[in-house]
Amino acid sequence: MGYFLQQLVNGLTLGAIYALIAIGYTMVYGIVGMINFAHGEIFMIGAFISLIFFVVLGVLGVTWLPLALLLVLLLAMALTAVYGWAVERIAYRPLRGSFRLAPLISAIGMSIFLQNYVLLVQGAHEKTLPPMITGGFELMQSGGFMVSVSWLQLIIVGVTLLLMVVFTAVIQLTPLGRAQRATEQDMTMAALLGIDVDRTISLTFVIGAALAAVAGLMVTLQYGVIDFFIGFLAGVKAFTAAVLGGIGSLPGAVLGGLLIGLIEALWSGYCPSEYKDVAVYAVLILVLMFRPTGLLGRPEVEKV
Amino acid sequence: MSALLKISGLRAAYGQIEALKGVDLTVGAGEIVALIGANGAGKSTLLMTICGRPRAAAGTIVFDGRDITNLQTFAIVRFGISQAPEGRRIFPRMTVLENLQIGATTAAPERFDRDRARVFELFPILGERRHQRGGTLSGGEQQMLAIGRALMSQPRLLLLDEPSLGLAPLVAKQIFGVIRAINAEEKITVLLVEQNAHHALRMAHRAYVLQTGSIVLSGTGAELLANEEVRAAYIEGGARGAA
Ligand SMILES: Nc1ncnc2c1ncn2[C@@H]1O[C@H](COP(=O)(O)OP(=O)(O)OP(=O)(O)O)[C@@H](O)[C@H]1O
Ligand SMILES: [Mg+2]
């Protein structure tokens, strides 16, 4: 029982990170109907930027942890957002209105480019960061097993849920969110009513990238090891999470992310962990068989 | 009467297909101008080209003395042109109220409540349905919403593409009544595309006949209503298919 709970805690942490990346996939898919395959790489870049700024702040002597964390968070979000913006501007916008596969191919190209770019400037070696946020508390003692939750895990899950609530509110209640939904439903009509569609799409990429940067920072803090290739697998998992939850749905992305984290952790806890990805995709296939639009995806029932 | 909209030599094409072949058309401030023509004549294309989709291949569009031919679509609304386009294009997964809010994107925020109240006064059913999703409205309600949404930007020129299409005669009559009312009371200029040529010509100050991308006839509403060819092609013969 204790062991099970511990895996649950670990799974939720991992799942929260997937969820943050999945939000970016789902928002971009929602608005332009394309899978931004370079999004995993944006997350990887966010992780590198975080790590670099930790080192820089260390050199500059900013040692008070809360300040350092806040600075790295803001800087990583801002800089990664620039990457997200640039990817859309360079690789997708010129292809808007082209055939459907064009931006997809361009996205794969972008993804390969960004990987190699980081490989070139940072090298192939793993980069490590010593643990910065240590400690935690013991949740309970059960069956001779101590279930512990680290402060960091708490922060990761808390920040993810907070960001989900904030961005769901942004999309439901603000003019920007309305513009996003209008653009998603009918781009031409949105433009006819005065919405700057290009700007709205850019902002969506910027938000997605900023959230991926948060995920990058979390991974750097939680696991302490990153390299130029981490974007690939995380991207695939987060994309799976977005599909599982119902692509286009923001709460769906978070639910999907958390579920995949849980499946991975629980499977690894009891079964050969090499097969954990098989478990993830088996669940995905099962869900899609019974709910083709994903767990929280919307069935289309309007007359248009 | 000064020209609010002046279109000269306008051409537009979809790829190889030329849809407008040099259109000249003027809409005076305060007028209701009707544009009639057979299916595929290019009426919708003309309204959309005024808004920059598709972009004009040649010619100029001058609105209120300003050349808007090459402006971006979203910027054109700011000058005071809004459109209730063909097919209504309501945002299906947004409520009536949200559709109106999108319509007010370029309007001064402090005017929102007043403008919304005005739309609900013109179309009371929209007020009752304010929290219903656009996609679940009836065809007539969607048309009302399309017009109401276009009014939210406080346009000086309203472009209406077949507002009576598919509506029961009574609802169509209500829509025409509203068009007259906003023109008379709010001095909104209207460029109206209609299949229902009889109605359109009766309420229009002036009208144009568009045929395969070119203007072939123009005059006051009454003149065209009395014109033999127009009657044969678009009014009596209308049911049997226009020439
Ligand atoms: N998106 C498009 N792509 C290609 N051709 C188009 C497109 N839209 C319109 N056309 C063509 O342009 C011509 C004019 O079409 P348009 O929609 O302007 O006609 P219309 O006068 O509005 O007709 P209707 O009364 O049937 O609405 C037609 O031949 C049509 O096939
Ligand atoms: Mg038409």
XYZ file of C-alpha atoms and ligand atoms in Angstrom:
579
model
C 0.000 0.000 0.000
C 2.734 2.444 0.919
C 4.713 1.539 -2.142
C 1.648 2.037 -4.298
C 1.082 5.497 -2.854
C 4.688 6.411 -3.436
C 4.403 5.447 -7.097
C 1.231 7.503 -7.263
C 3.092 10.575 -6.007
C 5.956 10.024 -8.434
C 3.534 9.422 -11.275
C 1.632 12.606 -10.606
C 4.856 14.601 -10.692
C 5.933 13.160 -14.007
C 2.397 13.523 -15.317
C 2.275 17.187 -14.379
C 5.334 17.813 -16.531
C 3.761 15.982 -19.469
C 0.617 17.997 -18.899
C 2.441 21.321 -19.173
C 3.900 20.294 -22.518
C 0.604 18.796 -23.671
C -1.172 22.132 -23.182
C 1.041 23.596 -25.899
C 0.165 20.825 -28.355
C -3.496 21.112 -27.637
C -3.714 24.901 -27.873
C -1.863 25.014 -31.172
C -3.911 22.160 -32.571
C -7.049 23.909 -31.431
C -6.264 27.118 -33.213
C -4.511 26.095 -36.424
C -5.410 22.416 -36.615
C -1.824 21.239 -36.883
C 0.461 19.145 -34.717
C 3.442 21.275 -33.809
C 6.037 18.523 -33.848
C 8.737 20.983 -32.848
C 7.015 21.560 -29.509
C 9.018 18.836 -27.750
C 12.178 20.621 -28.835
C 10.819 23.894 -27.488
C 10.493 22.142 -24.141
C 14.085 20.885 -24.448
C 15.275 24.406 -25.191
C 13.347 25.630 -22.167
C 15.235 23.101 -20.051
C 18.601 24.251 -21.426
C 17.787 27.910 -20.944
C 16.781 27.178 -17.339
C 19.998 25.331 -16.680
C 22.115 28.026 -18.260
C 20.463 30.720 -16.182
C 20.951 28.731 -12.967
C 24.644 28.594 -13.764
C 24.760 32.280 -14.687
C 22.928 33.317 -11.534
C 25.290 31.126 -9.522
C 28.261 32.950 -11.038
C 26.600 36.297 -10.373
C 26.136 35.248 -6.768
C 22.366 35.191 -6.640
C 22.107 32.470 -4.055
C 18.808 33.194 -2.374
C 16.801 30.275 -3.777
C 13.336 31.826 -4.157
C 14.785 34.777 -6.060
C 16.927 32.560 -8.257
C 13.950 30.333 -9.039
C 11.705 33.227 -9.891
C 14.314 34.849 -12.116
C 15.051 31.622 -13.954
C 11.349 30.927 -14.368
C 10.621 34.325 -15.885
C 13.714 34.436 -18.072
C 13.210 30.896 -19.339
C 9.558 31.558 -20.119
C 10.380 34.778 -21.954
C 13.285 33.417 -23.995
C 11.606 30.132 -24.837
C 8.544 32.078 -25.911
C 10.744 33.875 -28.428
C 11.729 30.490 -29.853
C 8.079 29.434 -30.032
C 7.195 32.672 -31.760
C 10.052 32.353 -34.234
C 9.171 28.758 -35.128
C 5.638 29.815 -36.055
C 6.816 32.863 -37.931
C 9.507 31.053 -39.925
C 8.199 27.545 -40.422
C 4.398 27.702 -40.300
C 3.018 31.102 -41.201
C 4.411 31.153 -44.756
C 2.673 27.820 -45.314
C -0.729 28.852 -44.029
C -3.307 28.181 -46.713
C -1.004 25.648 -48.328
C -1.867 21.954 -48.470
C -2.531 20.295 -45.150
C 0.649 18.266 -44.860
C 2.972 21.174 -45.599
C 3.156 22.662 -42.089
C 3.450 19.153 -40.657
C 6.513 18.406 -42.749
C 7.881 21.813 -41.907
C 7.331 21.052 -38.214
C 9.335 17.854 -38.434
C 12.094 19.784 -40.169
C 12.007 22.419 -37.448
C 12.231 19.730 -34.807
C 15.324 18.179 -36.402
C 16.858 21.599 -36.849
C 16.361 22.623 -33.214
C 17.792 19.320 -31.946
C 20.896 19.734 -34.028
C 21.199 23.359 -33.138
C 21.346 22.505 -29.438
C 23.631 19.557 -30.175
C 25.971 21.935 -31.971
C 26.082 24.720 -29.400
C 25.785 22.607 -26.232
C 27.382 19.335 -27.230
C 26.061 15.811 -26.980
C 26.975 15.272 -23.344
C 24.368 15.193 -20.649
C 24.222 18.343 -18.577
C 23.587 18.042 -14.886
C 22.360 20.342 -12.194
C 22.788 19.458 -8.537
C 19.524 19.293 -6.577
C 18.470 22.781 -5.573
C 15.169 22.271 -3.815
C 15.646 19.557 -1.257
C 13.580 18.164 1.541
C 9.954 17.346 1.857
C 7.690 15.643 4.271
C 6.547 12.190 5.125
C 2.983 11.641 4.097
C 2.354 8.468 6.014
C 3.812 5.220 7.180
C 2.130 2.243 5.630
C 3.067 -1.415 5.583
C 6.584 -0.649 6.726
C 7.005 1.761 3.846
C 7.442 5.487 4.282
C 5.564 7.512 1.658
C 7.378 10.778 1.146
C 6.554 13.831 -0.906
C 9.283 16.282 -1.752
C 8.643 20.002 -1.738
C 9.625 20.025 -5.366
C 6.984 17.454 -6.268
C 4.419 19.548 -4.494
C 5.540 22.642 -6.377
C 5.429 20.866 -9.729
C 1.909 19.527 -9.303
C 0.712 22.784 -7.749
C 2.145 24.970 -10.507
C 0.664 22.741 -13.208
C -2.815 22.855 -11.741
C -2.539 26.590 -11.195
C -1.458 27.205 -14.787
C -4.259 25.006 -16.069
C -6.829 27.006 -14.126
C -5.324 30.321 -15.217
C -5.195 29.431 -18.900
C -8.627 27.832 -18.930
C -9.906 31.104 -17.501
C -7.942 33.113 -20.074
C -9.495 31.133 -22.899
C -13.025 31.230 -21.509
C -13.171 34.783 -20.233
C -10.708 37.183 -21.827
C -10.802 38.948 -25.193
C -7.629 37.098 -26.174
C -9.279 33.764 -25.398
C -12.372 34.722 -27.345
C -10.205 35.755 -30.279
C -8.449 32.392 -30.076
C -11.689 30.468 -30.099
C -13.118 32.558 -32.912
C -9.962 32.054 -34.975
C -10.172 28.337 -34.287
C -13.803 28.099 -35.395
C -13.664 30.301 -38.499
C -10.474 32.150 -39.349
C -11.945 34.180 -42.189
C -14.943 35.287 -40.176
C -12.717 36.246 -37.261
C -10.704 38.466 -39.598
C -13.872 39.984 -41.056
C -14.824 41.048 -37.541
C -11.523 42.757 -36.902
C -9.481 40.048 -35.203
C -5.824 40.071 -36.143
C -5.622 36.363 -36.845
C -1.840 36.257 -37.344
C -1.251 37.950 -34.029
C -3.698 35.656 -32.256
C -1.932 32.589 -33.632
C 1.474 33.993 -32.683
C 0.289 34.559 -29.130
C -0.919 30.975 -28.946
C 2.540 29.707 -29.864
C 4.078 32.102 -27.374
C 1.859 30.850 -24.554
C 2.494 27.213 -25.468
C 6.250 27.775 -25.512
C 6.208 29.612 -22.191
C 4.397 26.668 -20.604
C 6.869 24.241 -22.163
C 9.622 26.328 -20.591
C 8.010 25.829 -17.189
C 8.044 22.090 -17.879
C 11.704 22.346 -18.914
C 12.559 24.072 -15.681
C 10.687 21.439 -13.669
C 12.497 18.584 -15.391
C 15.828 20.239 -14.796
C 15.017 20.656 -11.124
C 13.405 17.261 -10.598
C 15.708 14.979 -12.565
C 18.822 17.159 -12.805
C 19.945 15.636 -16.120
C 19.195 16.981 -19.562
C 20.537 16.567 -23.068
C 19.623 17.675 -26.561
C 17.435 14.620 -27.118
C 15.006 14.864 -24.183
C 12.512 16.794 -26.292
C 11.780 13.860 -28.508
C 10.424 11.377 -25.997
C 8.791 14.016 -23.814
C 7.196 15.462 -26.915
C 5.807 12.126 -28.002
C 4.459 11.442 -24.522
C 2.916 14.874 -24.183
C 1.381 14.587 -27.622
C -0.071 11.239 -26.590
C -1.406 12.931 -23.472
C -3.090 15.607 -25.569
C -4.736 12.990 -27.771
C -5.740 10.855 -24.795
C -7.381 13.811 -23.082
C -9.012 14.996 -26.301
C -6.902 17.209 -28.515
C -8.073 20.804 -28.445
C -9.213 20.536 -24.829
C -7.041 22.193 -22.219
C -8.312 20.314 -19.158
C -8.089 17.208 -21.352
C -4.386 17.813 -21.899
C -3.802 18.047 -18.166
C -5.885 14.965 -17.437
C -4.100 13.045 -20.195
C -0.698 14.132 -18.931
C -1.440 13.114 -15.366
C -2.846 9.760 -16.498
C 0.196 8.942 -18.595
C 2.514 9.870 -15.749
C 0.518 7.612 -13.438
C 0.452 4.697 -15.864
C 4.205 4.927 -16.371
C 5.005 5.113 -12.675
C 2.612 2.365 -11.620
C 3.694 0.063 -14.424
C 7.347 0.637 -13.614
C 6.597 -0.045 -9.962
C 5.188 -3.509 -10.527
C 6.140 -4.697 -14.003
C 9.269 -4.643 -16.139
C 9.774 -0.950 -16.716
C 11.062 -1.443 -20.278
C 7.435 -2.097 -21.215
C 5.977 1.017 -19.639
C 5.561 2.731 -22.996
C 3.647 -0.267 -24.283
C 1.263 0.163 -21.364
C 0.830 3.850 -22.182
C -0.002 3.233 -25.812
C -2.262 0.291 -24.988
C -4.333 2.587 -22.792
C -4.333 5.225 -25.532
C -5.625 2.743 -28.085
C -8.280 1.440 -25.708
C -9.540 4.922 -24.946
C -9.607 5.938 -28.601
C -11.560 2.786 -29.478
C -14.382 3.779 -27.172
C -14.003 7.546 -27.262
C -12.416 8.553 -30.571
C -12.322 12.210 -29.543
C -10.392 11.443 -26.345
C -11.539 11.620 -22.744
C -12.641 15.262 -22.695
C -12.743 15.928 -26.434
C -15.922 17.355 -27.809
C -18.151 15.318 -30.022
C -19.224 17.482 -32.960
C -22.963 17.976 -32.834
C -23.640 21.440 -34.189
C -25.320 22.289 -37.410
C -23.158 24.758 -39.254
C -24.850 62.644 -52.238
C -21.184 62.013 -51.488
C -19.771 58.598 -52.250
C -18.996 56.568 -49.154
C -17.716 53.615 -51.148
C -16.291 53.943 -54.612
C -15.157 50.849 -56.480
C -13.402 51.265 -59.829
C -12.228 48.662 -62.298
C -12.224 45.970 -59.651
C -10.969 42.552 -60.656
C -10.696 39.466 -58.509
C -9.922 35.845 -59.214
C -9.735 32.474 -57.484
C -6.684 30.938 -59.081
C -7.488 30.806 -62.782
C -11.171 31.589 -62.332
C -11.910 35.272 -62.875
C -14.865 36.151 -60.680
C -14.882 39.948 -61.071
C -13.946 41.432 -64.416
C -13.698 45.157 -63.830
C -16.540 46.267 -61.600
C -17.455 49.933 -61.092
C -19.871 50.629 -58.285
C -20.622 53.515 -55.984
C -22.499 53.589 -52.715
C -23.522 57.012 -51.446
C -23.568 57.845 -47.752
C -26.945 56.933 -46.277
C -28.081 54.818 -49.207
C -29.369 51.292 -49.436
C -27.849 49.848 -52.590
C -28.944 46.460 -53.850
C -26.803 44.129 -55.898
C -28.659 41.451 -57.794
C -27.515 38.768 -60.169
C -27.698 35.095 -60.975
C -25.925 32.350 -59.065
C -22.220 32.548 -59.653
C -22.369 36.128 -60.954
C -19.783 37.212 -58.387
C -21.945 39.006 -55.816
C -20.426 37.349 -52.776
C -16.983 37.718 -54.271
C -17.573 41.458 -54.606
C -18.535 41.820 -50.944
C -15.609 39.689 -49.818
C -13.141 41.552 -52.025
C -14.197 44.806 -50.367
C -12.960 43.140 -47.167
C -9.751 41.905 -48.756
C -10.636 38.209 -49.243
C -9.774 37.534 -51.987
C -7.510 40.474 -52.541
C -8.268 42.680 -55.531
C -6.187 41.710 -58.556
C -6.704 45.141 -60.105
C -8.735 48.277 -59.528
C -9.334 50.350 -56.437
C -11.692 50.387 -53.493
C -12.003 53.783 -51.863
C -13.925 54.119 -48.629
C -14.669 57.568 -47.276
C -11.902 59.064 -49.369
C -9.325 56.501 -48.276
C -7.877 53.792 -50.488
C -8.496 50.507 -48.664
C -7.707 48.194 -51.586
C -4.617 46.692 -49.997
C -5.474 46.842 -46.328
C -5.488 43.654 -44.285
C -8.913 42.169 -43.688
C -8.920 42.745 -39.938
C -7.939 46.381 -40.399
C -10.797 47.178 -42.756
C -13.411 46.779 -40.006
C -11.751 49.578 -38.099
C -12.609 51.977 -40.876
C -16.279 51.188 -40.463
C -17.124 48.350 -42.846
C -18.654 45.176 -41.506
C -20.219 42.214 -43.169
C -22.844 39.576 -42.515
C -21.431 37.162 -45.064
C -22.913 34.419 -47.181
C -23.750 31.384 -45.067
C -23.952 33.525 -41.898
C -20.780 32.059 -40.441
C -21.860 32.177 -36.825
C -19.215 30.856 -34.432
C -20.988 27.597 -33.596
C -19.323 26.834 -30.272
C -19.748 30.312 -28.871
C -22.836 31.699 -27.232
C -24.954 34.426 -28.779
C -23.391 36.883 -26.373
C -19.849 35.789 -27.230
C -20.615 36.110 -30.939
C -21.686 39.677 -30.265
C -18.559 40.304 -28.224
C -16.410 39.171 -31.127
C -18.421 41.507 -33.337
C -17.456 44.326 -31.001
C -13.728 43.573 -31.244
C -12.892 46.946 -32.758
C -15.580 48.970 -30.981
C -15.097 51.149 -27.937
C -15.646 48.866 -24.899
C -17.806 51.390 -23.071
C -20.346 51.225 -25.913
C -20.804 47.485 -25.626
C -23.793 47.468 -23.289
C -25.666 50.060 -25.305
C -24.972 48.345 -28.636
C -25.944 44.969 -27.282
C -29.184 46.385 -25.937
C -29.876 47.844 -29.371
C -29.313 44.486 -31.067
C -31.652 42.780 -28.595
C -34.204 45.494 -29.287
C -33.982 44.860 -33.030
C -34.029 41.078 -32.544
C -35.710 40.265 -29.216
C -35.282 36.518 -29.760
C -31.489 36.947 -29.527
C -31.897 38.444 -26.066
C -33.831 35.376 -24.968
C -31.200 33.104 -26.456
C -28.162 35.029 -25.280
C -26.544 32.065 -23.532
C -27.358 29.540 -26.239
C -24.558 28.336 -28.481
C -24.583 29.786 -31.980
C -24.526 26.379 -33.642
C -27.823 25.403 -32.055
C -29.774 28.464 -33.225
C -32.346 28.116 -35.999
C -31.429 29.395 -39.455
C -33.434 32.575 -38.993
C -31.937 33.214 -35.568
C -28.467 32.673 -36.991
C -29.176 35.255 -39.673
C -30.331 37.731 -37.042
C -27.210 37.046 -35.052
C -25.031 37.539 -38.134
C -26.572 40.958 -38.700
C -26.508 41.841 -35.013
C -22.870 40.803 -34.788
C -21.994 42.959 -37.790
C -23.737 45.916 -36.143
C -21.648 45.586 -32.975
C -18.626 47.153 -34.657
C -20.664 50.337 -35.219
C -20.201 50.222 -38.968
C -20.863 53.084 -41.321
C -21.229 50.612 -44.179
C -22.959 47.291 -43.684
C -22.472 44.550 -46.275
C -25.279 41.990 -46.274
C -25.070 38.823 -48.353
C -28.480 37.250 -48.943
C -29.927 37.945 -45.512
C -33.298 36.430 -46.442
C -31.921 33.168 -47.834
C -33.830 30.168 -46.543
C -36.062 32.150 -44.224
C -39.823 31.910 -43.861
C -41.532 34.910 -45.504
C -42.473 36.400 -42.163
C -38.936 36.214 -40.807
C -37.552 37.586 -44.080
C -39.963 40.480 -43.745
C -38.747 41.124 -40.217
C -35.131 41.166 -41.420
C -35.952 43.609 -44.221
C -37.752 45.778 -41.672
C -34.645 45.871 -39.521
C -32.446 46.777 -42.483
C -34.749 49.687 -43.268
C -34.774 50.728 -39.622
C -31.023 50.805 -39.127
C -30.637 52.673 -42.391
C -33.256 55.266 -41.526
C -32.606 55.658 -37.817
C -28.898 55.065 -37.510
C -27.839 56.342 -40.905
C -25.981 53.135 -41.620
C -25.301 52.745 -45.322
C -26.179 49.324 -46.696
C -24.913 47.320 -49.644
C -27.307 44.427 -49.995
C -26.962 41.267 -52.053
C -30.274 39.507 -52.572
C -31.812 36.681 -54.565
C -35.143 38.065 -53.504
C -34.854 40.790 -56.158
C -38.391 42.047 -55.790
C -37.961 42.878 -52.117
C -34.461 44.166 -52.558
C -35.328 46.536 -55.377
C -38.337 47.862 -53.507
C -36.324 48.872 -50.498
C -33.161 49.967 -52.292
C -32.470 53.544 -53.281
C -30.322 52.324 -56.115
C -29.355 48.964 -57.520
C -26.845 47.210 -59.738
C -27.181 44.065 -61.787
C -24.091 41.883 -61.872
C -23.659 39.291 -64.593
C -20.668 36.960 -64.795
C -18.365 39.392 -63.104
C -19.476 42.626 -64.756
C -22.079 45.259 -63.970
C -24.592 45.206 -66.820
C -27.272 47.528 -65.512
C -27.801 50.091 -62.810
C -30.415 52.593 -61.760
C -32.795 53.457 -58.980
C -34.638 50.614 -57.352
C -37.859 51.708 -59.013
C -36.226 51.904 -62.451
C -34.864 48.393 -62.268
C -38.109 47.125 -60.845
C -39.840 48.468 -63.956
C -37.182 47.186 -66.365
C -38.438 44.395 -68.606
C -35.169 42.447 -68.701
C -34.738 42.624 -64.964
C -38.300 41.486 -64.402
C -37.873 38.611 -66.816
C -34.534 37.458 -65.454
C -34.706 38.082 -61.732
C -38.311 38.508 -60.708
C -40.888 36.593 -62.751
C -38.343 34.288 -64.330
C -36.419 34.025 -61.092
C -38.145 30.859 -60.061
C -37.321 29.200 -63.356
C -33.653 30.135 -63.130
C -32.130 33.459 -64.017
C -30.532 34.121 -67.388
N -13.368 29.954 -52.942
C -13.561 29.850 -54.275
N -12.693 29.152 -55.034
C -12.865 29.055 -56.362
N -13.875 29.615 -57.027
C -14.775 30.324 -56.341
C -14.664 30.478 -54.921
N -15.692 31.236 -54.494
C -16.411 31.530 -55.597
N -15.860 30.992 -56.702
C -16.343 31.125 -58.082
O -16.467 32.507 -58.379
C -17.648 32.769 -59.092
C -18.485 33.796 -58.346
O -18.931 33.229 -57.129
P -19.767 34.033 -56.056
O -19.859 33.217 -54.842
O -19.203 35.390 -55.921
O -21.198 34.127 -56.779
P -22.556 34.709 -56.226
O -22.980 35.759 -57.195
O -22.439 35.113 -54.831
O -23.506 33.450 -56.372
P -24.701 32.937 -55.431
O -25.890 33.746 -55.781
O -24.873 31.516 -55.847
O -24.285 33.100 -54.025
C -18.351 31.434 -59.258
O -18.064 30.977 -60.547
C -17.734 30.554 -58.218
O -17.673 29.217 -58.651
Mg -23.219 34.432 -53.101
